[in-house]
Short mmCIF file of C-alpha atoms and ligand atoms in Angstrom, two decimals:
data_model
loop_
_atom_site.label_atom_id
_atom_site.label_comp_id
_atom_site.label_asym_id
_atom_site.label_seq_id
_atom_site.Cartn_x
_atom_site.Cartn_y
_atom_site.Cartn_z
CA MET A 49 -87.35 29.09 -51.54
CA THR A 50 -90.70 30.78 -51.94
CA ARG A 51 -92.97 29.51 -54.70
CA ALA A 52 -94.33 31.85 -57.33
CA TYR A 53 -98.11 32.23 -57.19
CA LEU A 54 -99.71 29.57 -59.38
CA PRO A 55 -102.63 31.00 -61.39
CA PHE A 56 -105.39 28.66 -62.59
CA THR A 57 -104.41 29.44 -66.16
CA ARG A 58 -101.88 31.39 -68.15
CA PRO A 59 -101.45 31.82 -71.92
CA SER A 60 -98.26 30.59 -73.61
CA ILE A 61 -97.24 33.16 -76.21
CA ASP A 62 -93.85 32.61 -77.87
CA GLU A 63 -91.30 35.27 -78.78
CA ALA A 64 -91.88 34.81 -82.53
CA THR A 65 -95.53 35.74 -82.00
CA ILE A 66 -94.60 38.79 -79.94
CA GLU A 67 -92.20 39.86 -82.71
CA GLY A 68 -94.92 39.15 -85.30
CA VAL A 69 -97.33 41.41 -83.43
CA ALA A 70 -94.72 44.18 -83.42
CA GLU A 71 -94.39 43.77 -87.21
CA VAL A 72 -98.15 44.11 -87.64
CA LEU A 73 -98.10 47.24 -85.51
CA ARG A 74 -95.28 48.68 -87.62
CA SER A 75 -96.98 47.70 -90.89
CA GLY A 76 -99.60 50.43 -90.76
CA TRP A 77 -102.47 47.91 -91.19
CA ILE A 78 -103.59 47.04 -87.68
CA THR A 79 -107.31 46.31 -87.90
CA SER A 80 -109.00 43.62 -90.08
CA GLY A 81 -106.83 42.90 -93.11
CA PRO A 82 -104.34 40.34 -94.44
CA LYS A 83 -103.64 38.67 -91.07
CA VAL A 84 -107.35 38.04 -90.47
CA LYS A 85 -107.62 36.51 -93.95
CA ALA A 86 -104.56 34.32 -93.28
CA PHE A 87 -105.94 33.30 -89.87
CA GLU A 88 -109.31 32.38 -91.39
CA GLN A 89 -107.54 30.35 -94.07
CA ALA A 90 -105.46 28.50 -91.45
CA LEU A 91 -108.56 27.85 -89.32
CA SER A 92 -110.46 26.59 -92.35
CA GLU A 93 -107.63 24.15 -93.16
CA TYR A 94 -107.67 22.99 -89.54
CA CYS A 95 -111.46 22.47 -89.78
CA GLY A 96 -111.42 20.27 -92.90
CA ASN A 97 -111.55 23.22 -95.34
CA ARG A 98 -114.98 24.33 -94.17
CA PRO A 99 -116.01 28.01 -94.37
CA VAL A 100 -114.67 29.88 -91.31
CA ARG A 101 -115.01 33.54 -90.37
CA ALA A 102 -113.13 35.22 -87.52
CA PHE A 103 -114.84 37.55 -85.03
CA ASN A 104 -113.91 39.55 -81.95
CA SER A 105 -115.51 37.09 -79.51
CA GLY A 106 -116.94 33.64 -79.11
CA THR A 107 -120.18 35.24 -77.98
CA CYS A 108 -121.09 37.20 -81.11
CA THR A 109 -120.32 34.08 -83.16
CA MET A 110 -123.19 32.25 -81.46
CA GLU A 111 -125.56 35.19 -81.69
CA ILE A 112 -124.77 35.55 -85.39
CA ALA A 113 -125.28 31.81 -85.96
CA LEU A 114 -128.74 32.13 -84.40
CA ARG A 115 -129.50 35.14 -86.63
CA ILE A 116 -128.31 33.29 -89.75
CA ALA A 117 -130.60 30.40 -88.77
CA GLY A 118 -133.48 32.89 -88.58
CA ILE A 119 -134.11 32.25 -84.88
CA GLY A 120 -135.94 34.96 -82.96
CA THR A 121 -139.09 35.85 -81.05
CA GLY A 122 -141.29 32.88 -80.23
CA ASP A 123 -138.55 30.33 -80.86
CA GLU A 124 -137.01 28.04 -78.25
CA VAL A 125 -133.36 27.01 -78.06
CA ILE A 126 -132.30 24.11 -75.86
CA THR A 127 -129.08 24.43 -73.88
CA THR A 128 -127.31 23.61 -70.64
CA PRO A 129 -127.65 25.59 -67.41
CA LEU A 130 -123.97 24.93 -66.57
CA SER A 131 -121.99 27.22 -68.86
CA TRP A 132 -120.65 30.71 -69.16
CA VAL A 133 -123.74 32.90 -69.21
CA ALA A 134 -122.92 33.98 -72.79
CA THR A 135 -124.39 30.67 -73.99
CA SER A 136 -127.95 31.55 -73.01
CA ASN A 137 -127.60 35.34 -73.13
CA VAL A 138 -127.24 35.12 -76.92
CA VAL A 139 -130.57 33.29 -77.08
CA LEU A 140 -132.21 36.12 -75.13
CA GLY A 141 -130.28 38.55 -77.32
CA VAL A 142 -132.06 37.42 -80.49
CA GLY A 143 -135.43 37.49 -78.70
CA ALA A 144 -135.79 33.71 -78.36
CA THR A 145 -136.26 31.65 -75.19
CA PRO A 146 -133.56 29.43 -73.72
CA VAL A 147 -134.85 26.03 -72.57
CA PHE A 148 -132.50 24.45 -70.06
CA VAL A 149 -131.94 20.72 -69.73
CA ASP A 150 -130.10 19.47 -66.66
CA ILE A 151 -126.56 18.13 -66.94
CA ASP A 152 -125.10 14.66 -66.62
CA PRO A 153 -123.23 14.59 -63.28
CA VAL A 154 -120.35 12.59 -64.79
CA THR A 155 -119.61 14.57 -67.96
CA ARG A 156 -121.08 17.83 -66.55
CA ASN A 157 -122.43 18.46 -70.06
CA ILE A 158 -126.08 18.62 -71.13
CA ASP A 159 -127.79 15.28 -70.41
CA LEU A 160 -128.76 14.07 -73.88
CA THR A 161 -131.02 11.40 -72.41
CA ARG A 162 -133.28 14.21 -71.13
CA LEU A 163 -133.07 16.43 -74.18
CA GLU A 164 -135.86 14.92 -76.25
CA ALA A 165 -138.42 15.60 -73.52
CA ALA A 166 -137.63 19.32 -73.76
CA ILE A 167 -138.39 19.56 -77.48
CA THR A 168 -141.63 21.38 -78.33
CA PRO A 169 -143.11 22.63 -81.62
CA ALA A 170 -141.31 25.96 -80.91
CA THR A 171 -137.85 24.37 -80.62
CA ARG A 172 -135.56 25.55 -83.39
CA ALA A 173 -132.03 24.81 -82.21
CA ILE A 174 -129.76 23.19 -79.66
CA ILE A 175 -126.66 24.83 -78.19
CA PRO A 176 -124.51 22.07 -76.64
CA VAL A 177 -121.48 23.17 -74.60
CA ASP A 178 -118.25 21.13 -74.37
CA LEU A 179 -117.46 22.08 -70.77
CA ALA A 180 -113.74 22.00 -69.99
CA GLY A 181 -113.15 20.74 -73.54
CA LEU A 182 -114.95 17.42 -73.04
CA PRO A 183 -117.16 17.04 -76.11
CA VAL A 184 -120.86 16.34 -75.98
CA ASP A 185 -121.64 13.04 -77.77
CA ARG A 186 -121.89 14.30 -81.35
CA LYS A 187 -123.48 11.10 -82.72
CA ARG A 188 -126.38 11.20 -80.32
CA LEU A 189 -126.70 14.98 -80.59
CA TYR A 190 -126.95 15.02 -84.39
CA GLU A 191 -129.31 12.03 -84.41
CA LEU A 192 -131.71 14.04 -82.25
CA ALA A 193 -131.19 17.27 -84.21
CA GLY A 194 -131.74 15.42 -87.49
CA ARG A 195 -134.89 13.69 -86.26
CA TYR A 196 -136.49 16.97 -85.17
CA LYS A 197 -134.93 19.14 -87.93
CA LEU A 198 -133.17 21.40 -85.43
CA ARG A 199 -130.16 23.58 -86.11
CA VAL A 200 -127.14 23.05 -83.85
CA VAL A 201 -124.88 25.87 -82.70
CA GLU A 202 -122.01 24.04 -81.03
CA ASP A 203 -120.69 26.21 -78.21
CA ALA A 204 -117.19 24.86 -78.67
CA ALA A 205 -115.69 27.93 -76.95
CA GLN A 206 -113.63 25.58 -74.78
CA SER A 207 -113.04 22.68 -77.16
CA PHE A 208 -110.66 23.92 -79.84
CA GLY A 209 -108.23 20.99 -80.20
CA SER A 210 -110.75 18.42 -78.93
CA HIS A 211 -111.96 15.48 -81.04
CA TRP A 212 -115.03 13.36 -81.43
CA ASN A 213 -114.23 9.77 -82.41
CA GLY A 214 -111.06 10.77 -84.24
CA GLU A 215 -112.50 13.86 -85.97
CA ARG A 216 -111.58 17.35 -84.94
CA ILE A 217 -114.27 19.45 -83.29
CA GLY A 218 -114.89 22.05 -85.99
CA ALA A 219 -114.36 19.60 -88.85
CA ILE A 220 -117.84 18.15 -88.34
CA GLY A 221 -121.24 19.55 -87.42
CA ASP A 222 -123.56 22.44 -88.21
CA PHE A 223 -122.45 25.82 -86.76
CA VAL A 224 -119.34 25.50 -84.59
CA SER A 225 -118.42 28.48 -82.42
CA PHE A 226 -114.93 28.77 -80.94
CA SER A 227 -113.62 31.37 -78.50
CA PHE A 228 -110.03 32.61 -78.46
CA HIS A 229 -110.37 34.51 -75.20
CA ALA A 230 -107.12 34.76 -73.21
CA ASN A 231 -107.96 31.71 -71.07
CA LYS A 232 -108.70 29.39 -73.97
CA ASN A 233 -106.33 26.69 -75.28
CA ILE A 234 -105.32 29.00 -78.10
CA THR A 235 -105.89 32.71 -77.87
CA THR A 236 -106.15 35.94 -79.86
CA ILE A 237 -106.47 37.83 -76.52
CA GLU A 238 -110.17 38.33 -77.30
CA GLY A 239 -111.71 36.71 -80.35
CA GLY A 240 -113.51 33.77 -81.82
CA CYS A 241 -114.54 32.14 -85.04
CA LEU A 242 -117.59 30.52 -86.56
CA VAL A 243 -117.26 27.37 -88.66
CA MET A 244 -120.11 26.79 -91.09
CA SER A 245 -121.14 24.24 -93.71
CA ASP A 246 -122.41 26.62 -96.33
CA GLU A 247 -120.74 29.47 -98.28
CA ALA A 248 -124.00 31.42 -98.50
CA GLU A 249 -124.28 31.37 -94.68
CA ALA A 250 -120.62 32.41 -94.42
CA ARG A 251 -121.38 35.45 -96.58
CA LEU A 252 -124.27 36.31 -94.26
CA ALA A 253 -121.91 35.93 -91.30
CA GLU A 254 -119.63 38.54 -92.90
CA GLN A 255 -122.56 40.92 -93.20
CA TYR A 256 -123.63 40.47 -89.58
CA ARG A 257 -119.98 40.96 -88.60
CA LEU A 258 -119.72 44.49 -89.96
CA GLN A 259 -122.86 46.64 -90.12
CA GLY A 260 -124.49 44.49 -92.82
CA VAL A 261 -122.20 46.01 -95.42
CA VAL A 262 -121.53 44.32 -98.78
CA ARG A 263 -118.86 45.95 -100.96
CA SER A 264 -118.38 45.63 -104.69
CA GLY A 265 -115.83 47.10 -107.12
CA PHE A 266 -113.88 50.15 -105.96
CA ASP A 267 -116.79 52.13 -104.59
CA GLY A 268 -119.86 49.89 -104.39
CA MET A 269 -121.53 49.53 -101.00
CA GLN A 270 -124.87 48.04 -100.06
CA VAL A 271 -126.59 47.33 -96.73
CA GLU A 272 -129.44 44.83 -96.54
CA LEU A 273 -129.53 43.77 -92.89
CA VAL A 274 -128.66 45.12 -89.44
CA GLY A 275 -125.17 43.98 -88.62
CA GLY A 276 -122.88 44.96 -85.77
CA LYS A 277 -119.21 45.64 -85.13
CA PHE A 278 -117.69 42.25 -84.50
CA ASN A 279 -114.54 42.17 -86.66
CA LEU A 280 -111.23 40.81 -85.39
CA THR A 281 -108.11 42.98 -85.69
CA ASP A 282 -104.96 41.99 -87.58
CA VAL A 283 -103.01 42.38 -84.33
CA ALA A 284 -105.25 39.76 -82.68
CA ALA A 285 -105.18 37.52 -85.78
CA ARG A 286 -101.36 37.58 -85.73
CA VAL A 287 -101.48 36.28 -82.14
CA GLY A 288 -103.81 33.51 -83.33
CA LEU A 289 -101.53 32.61 -86.24
CA GLY A 290 -98.68 32.20 -83.74
CA GLN A 291 -100.84 30.03 -81.46
CA LEU A 292 -102.34 27.67 -84.02
CA PRO A 293 -99.18 25.60 -84.71
CA HIS A 294 -99.00 24.78 -80.97
CA VAL A 295 -102.52 23.43 -80.60
CA VAL A 296 -101.42 19.77 -80.51
CA SER A 297 -98.44 20.27 -78.19
CA PHE A 298 -100.55 22.43 -75.86
CA SER A 299 -103.25 19.74 -75.68
CA GLU A 300 -100.65 17.01 -75.12
CA ARG A 301 -99.04 18.90 -72.25
CA ARG A 302 -102.45 19.61 -70.72
CA ALA A 303 -103.38 15.93 -71.01
CA ALA A 304 -100.11 14.85 -69.33
CA LEU A 305 -100.77 17.23 -66.44
CA ALA A 306 -104.38 16.03 -66.19
CA ARG A 307 -103.20 12.44 -66.07
CA ARG A 308 -100.85 13.33 -63.26
CA TYR A 309 -103.68 15.05 -61.36
CA LEU A 310 -105.90 11.96 -61.74
CA ASP A 311 -103.12 9.56 -60.64
CA LEU A 312 -102.19 11.65 -57.61
CA PHE A 313 -105.80 12.19 -56.57
CA GLU A 314 -106.36 8.46 -56.83
CA LYS A 315 -103.28 7.73 -54.70
CA ALA A 316 -104.51 10.25 -52.12
CA ASP A 317 -107.93 8.52 -52.13
CA ALA A 318 -109.70 11.70 -53.16
CA ALA A 319 -112.78 9.66 -54.04
CA GLY A 320 -112.84 8.41 -50.45
CA LEU A 321 -113.01 12.06 -49.39
CA GLY A 322 -115.95 12.53 -51.73
CA LEU A 323 -114.08 14.73 -54.23
CA GLY A 324 -115.62 14.53 -57.71
CA LEU A 325 -113.03 14.11 -60.46
CA PRO A 326 -113.39 14.79 -64.19
CA VAL A 327 -113.92 11.99 -66.72
CA ALA A 328 -110.55 10.46 -67.66
CA ASP A 329 -110.96 11.13 -71.37
CA PHE A 330 -107.61 11.03 -73.16
CA SER A 331 -108.88 10.59 -76.68
CA ASN A 332 -111.44 13.37 -77.14
CA SER A 333 -110.82 16.14 -74.60
CA ASN A 334 -108.35 18.99 -75.07
CA TRP A 335 -108.24 19.31 -71.27
CA HIS A 336 -109.17 22.96 -71.35
CA MET A 337 -109.70 22.83 -67.58
CA PHE A 338 -109.22 20.40 -64.73
CA GLN A 339 -112.28 20.72 -62.54
CA VAL A 340 -113.15 18.95 -59.31
CA VAL A 341 -116.48 19.00 -57.48
CA LEU A 342 -116.10 19.60 -53.75
CA PRO A 343 -117.94 17.26 -51.34
CA GLU A 344 -120.41 19.84 -49.99
CA ALA A 345 -122.02 17.66 -47.32
CA ARG A 346 -118.68 16.59 -45.86
CA LEU A 347 -117.16 20.06 -45.60
CA SER A 348 -117.54 22.38 -42.65
CA VAL A 349 -116.85 25.45 -44.82
CA ALA A 350 -118.14 26.81 -48.14
CA ARG A 351 -116.28 26.65 -51.47
CA ALA A 352 -115.20 30.30 -51.09
CA ASP A 353 -113.29 29.35 -47.92
CA ILE A 354 -111.55 26.49 -49.68
CA MET A 355 -110.60 28.91 -52.48
CA ALA A 356 -109.34 31.44 -49.95
CA GLN A 357 -107.17 28.81 -48.24
CA LEU A 358 -105.76 27.68 -51.60
CA HIS A 359 -105.08 31.32 -52.46
CA GLU A 360 -103.30 31.73 -49.12
CA ALA A 361 -101.12 28.76 -50.06
CA GLY A 362 -100.28 30.41 -53.41
CA ILE A 363 -102.75 28.55 -55.64
CA GLY A 364 -105.26 30.29 -57.88
CA THR A 365 -108.58 28.61 -58.65
CA GLY A 366 -111.73 29.54 -60.56
CA VAL A 367 -115.43 28.77 -60.74
CA HIS A 368 -116.69 27.66 -64.15
CA TYR A 369 -119.61 28.13 -63.63
CA PRO A 370 -122.52 28.91 -61.30
CA ALA A 371 -125.80 27.58 -62.73
CA ILE A 372 -127.17 30.18 -65.15
CA HIS A 373 -130.86 29.95 -64.21
CA LEU A 374 -130.04 31.08 -60.65
CA PHE A 375 -128.75 34.49 -61.77
CA ALA A 376 -131.07 37.38 -60.88
CA LEU A 377 -131.86 38.11 -64.55
CA TYR A 378 -132.97 34.54 -65.18
CA GLN A 379 -134.92 34.35 -61.92
CA ARG A 380 -136.71 37.54 -62.93
CA LEU A 381 -137.55 35.93 -66.26
CA GLY A 382 -139.19 33.03 -64.40
CA TRP A 383 -136.65 30.28 -63.88
CA GLN A 384 -136.75 28.71 -60.44
CA ALA A 385 -134.21 27.26 -58.05
CA GLY A 386 -134.59 23.50 -57.79
CA SER A 387 -135.43 23.03 -61.49
CA PHE A 388 -132.03 21.63 -62.50
CA PRO A 389 -130.62 20.04 -59.33
CA VAL A 390 -127.53 18.45 -60.87
CA ALA A 391 -126.41 21.73 -62.44
CA GLU A 392 -127.20 23.59 -59.23
CA TYR A 393 -125.16 21.21 -57.07
CA THR A 394 -122.30 21.19 -59.56
CA GLY A 395 -122.40 24.96 -59.96
CA ARG A 396 -122.16 25.41 -56.19
CA ASN A 397 -119.26 23.01 -55.75
CA ILE A 398 -117.23 22.94 -58.95
CA LEU A 399 -113.69 24.24 -58.70
CA THR A 400 -111.18 24.80 -61.50
CA LEU A 401 -107.64 23.88 -60.48
CA PRO A 402 -104.52 25.23 -62.22
CA LEU A 403 -103.87 23.70 -65.64
CA PHE A 404 -101.90 25.32 -68.46
CA PRO A 405 -99.11 24.16 -70.76
CA ALA A 406 -96.23 25.93 -68.97
CA MET A 407 -97.15 24.36 -65.64
CA GLN A 408 -94.61 21.97 -64.10
CA ASP A 409 -95.30 18.45 -62.85
CA ALA A 410 -94.24 19.61 -59.39
CA ASP A 411 -97.00 22.24 -59.49
CA VAL A 412 -99.59 19.48 -59.89
CA ASP A 413 -98.07 17.61 -56.94
CA PHE A 414 -98.25 20.78 -54.85
CA VAL A 415 -101.90 21.48 -55.76
CA VAL A 416 -103.01 17.92 -54.96
CA GLU A 417 -101.12 17.80 -51.67
CA THR A 418 -102.43 21.23 -50.62
CA LEU A 419 -106.05 20.61 -51.63
CA ILE A 420 -106.16 17.22 -49.88
CA SER A 421 -104.80 18.68 -46.66
CA ILE A 422 -107.26 21.59 -46.84
CA LEU A 423 -110.15 19.15 -47.39
CA LEU A 424 -109.05 17.05 -44.41
CA ARG A 425 -108.66 20.13 -42.25
CA ASN A 426 -112.15 21.35 -43.15
CA SER A 427 -114.04 18.06 -42.97
CA ARG A 428 -117.00 17.65 -40.66
CA SER A 429 -115.97 15.30 -37.90
C1 PLP B 540 -118.62 27.92 -72.71
C2 PLP B 540 -118.37 29.30 -73.22
N1 PLP B 540 -119.23 29.85 -74.08
C3 PLP B 540 -119.03 31.06 -74.61
C4 PLP B 540 -117.94 31.81 -74.27
C5 PLP B 540 -117.81 33.18 -74.84
O1 PLP B 540 -116.59 33.43 -75.47
P1 PLP B 540 -116.00 34.91 -75.50
O2 PLP B 540 -115.51 35.22 -74.13
O3 PLP B 540 -114.91 34.81 -76.51
O4 PLP B 540 -117.10 35.80 -75.93
C6 PLP B 540 -116.99 31.29 -73.39
C7 PLP B 540 -115.80 32.06 -73.01
O5 PLP B 540 -115.51 32.30 -71.88
C8 PLP B 540 -117.21 30.00 -72.84
O6 PLP B 540 -116.35 29.46 -71.98
#
């Protein structure tokens, strides 16, 4: 029997949601309308009844949070160099300067022990990223932010469904930005939302979302700031409404698969081969991804070759992410190779293995067995 190709991720969208989308399409109201309102209401309930607004990406949410906080030219925003480039692009987008702080090699998140040293009089905000759904230590983060009066824009693109010490990510904190891109734990195909603490800021978020427009009565319209075109459609919101009830079961299935990966890698003595495994966090993480770090010095081939061999065997993998400051744009702006060695090493060697709710236990067994044999085959003698 030939195996079906195993992608590194795949959304789980149930038939009721597909039918619900067809109903929205038939309804005649397909862009932002009642489904977006219902989705925002459901998200707000999930996030402890805080103000939530839906958007068409988890990128514009962060840019808008920075604008609401009044961050712009001359300001510095501290973040991690190991993220999707959106995280720091939004800082450049508002005219501010990203300040990178190297990552912790264990959590692969921003190293909070080094953060304080990066704070200057120009620092206005921190953007922590919960890579793979593993949350940054919120207690330590908000202690620092409070001490230096900094705003926090949590890039929680990957951590919908994660917790910090029993509280849901989104239910606590300053600005919390989620993405509902197709690869995320719950999806709206493309989309995102911003959780806030303040109704006045939520009203500003609405203005930035759609051309700065404020409507009143039947025909009143006013524009006081430059907004963009960042609204979510009702079609997308209906997908999100169908996903939200599954957030716990999706996370549980992901955690069970992650546990199986960790057990099997341990049995295969992956650590002995130098393979870096993710933190075994089964209370906070939503297990958005299962990422290993390849043992660069012990391999006779580059990561791309390992990926090609896995692909040949029918296994899809991904890279999340190369270190941001090494991209040509960032080099041109003055960042230098060697500045953040942990992020650079991790970015060169990190590999996302398949993990999604519909995956079978046997798929995990197959990935572990195949990866171990590929590592052995490509080890320096
Ligand atoms: C860490 C991180 N930040 C930001 C984003 C941006 O989200 P979106 O693709 O919805 O704009 C993503 C999504 O890939 C992400 O993974």
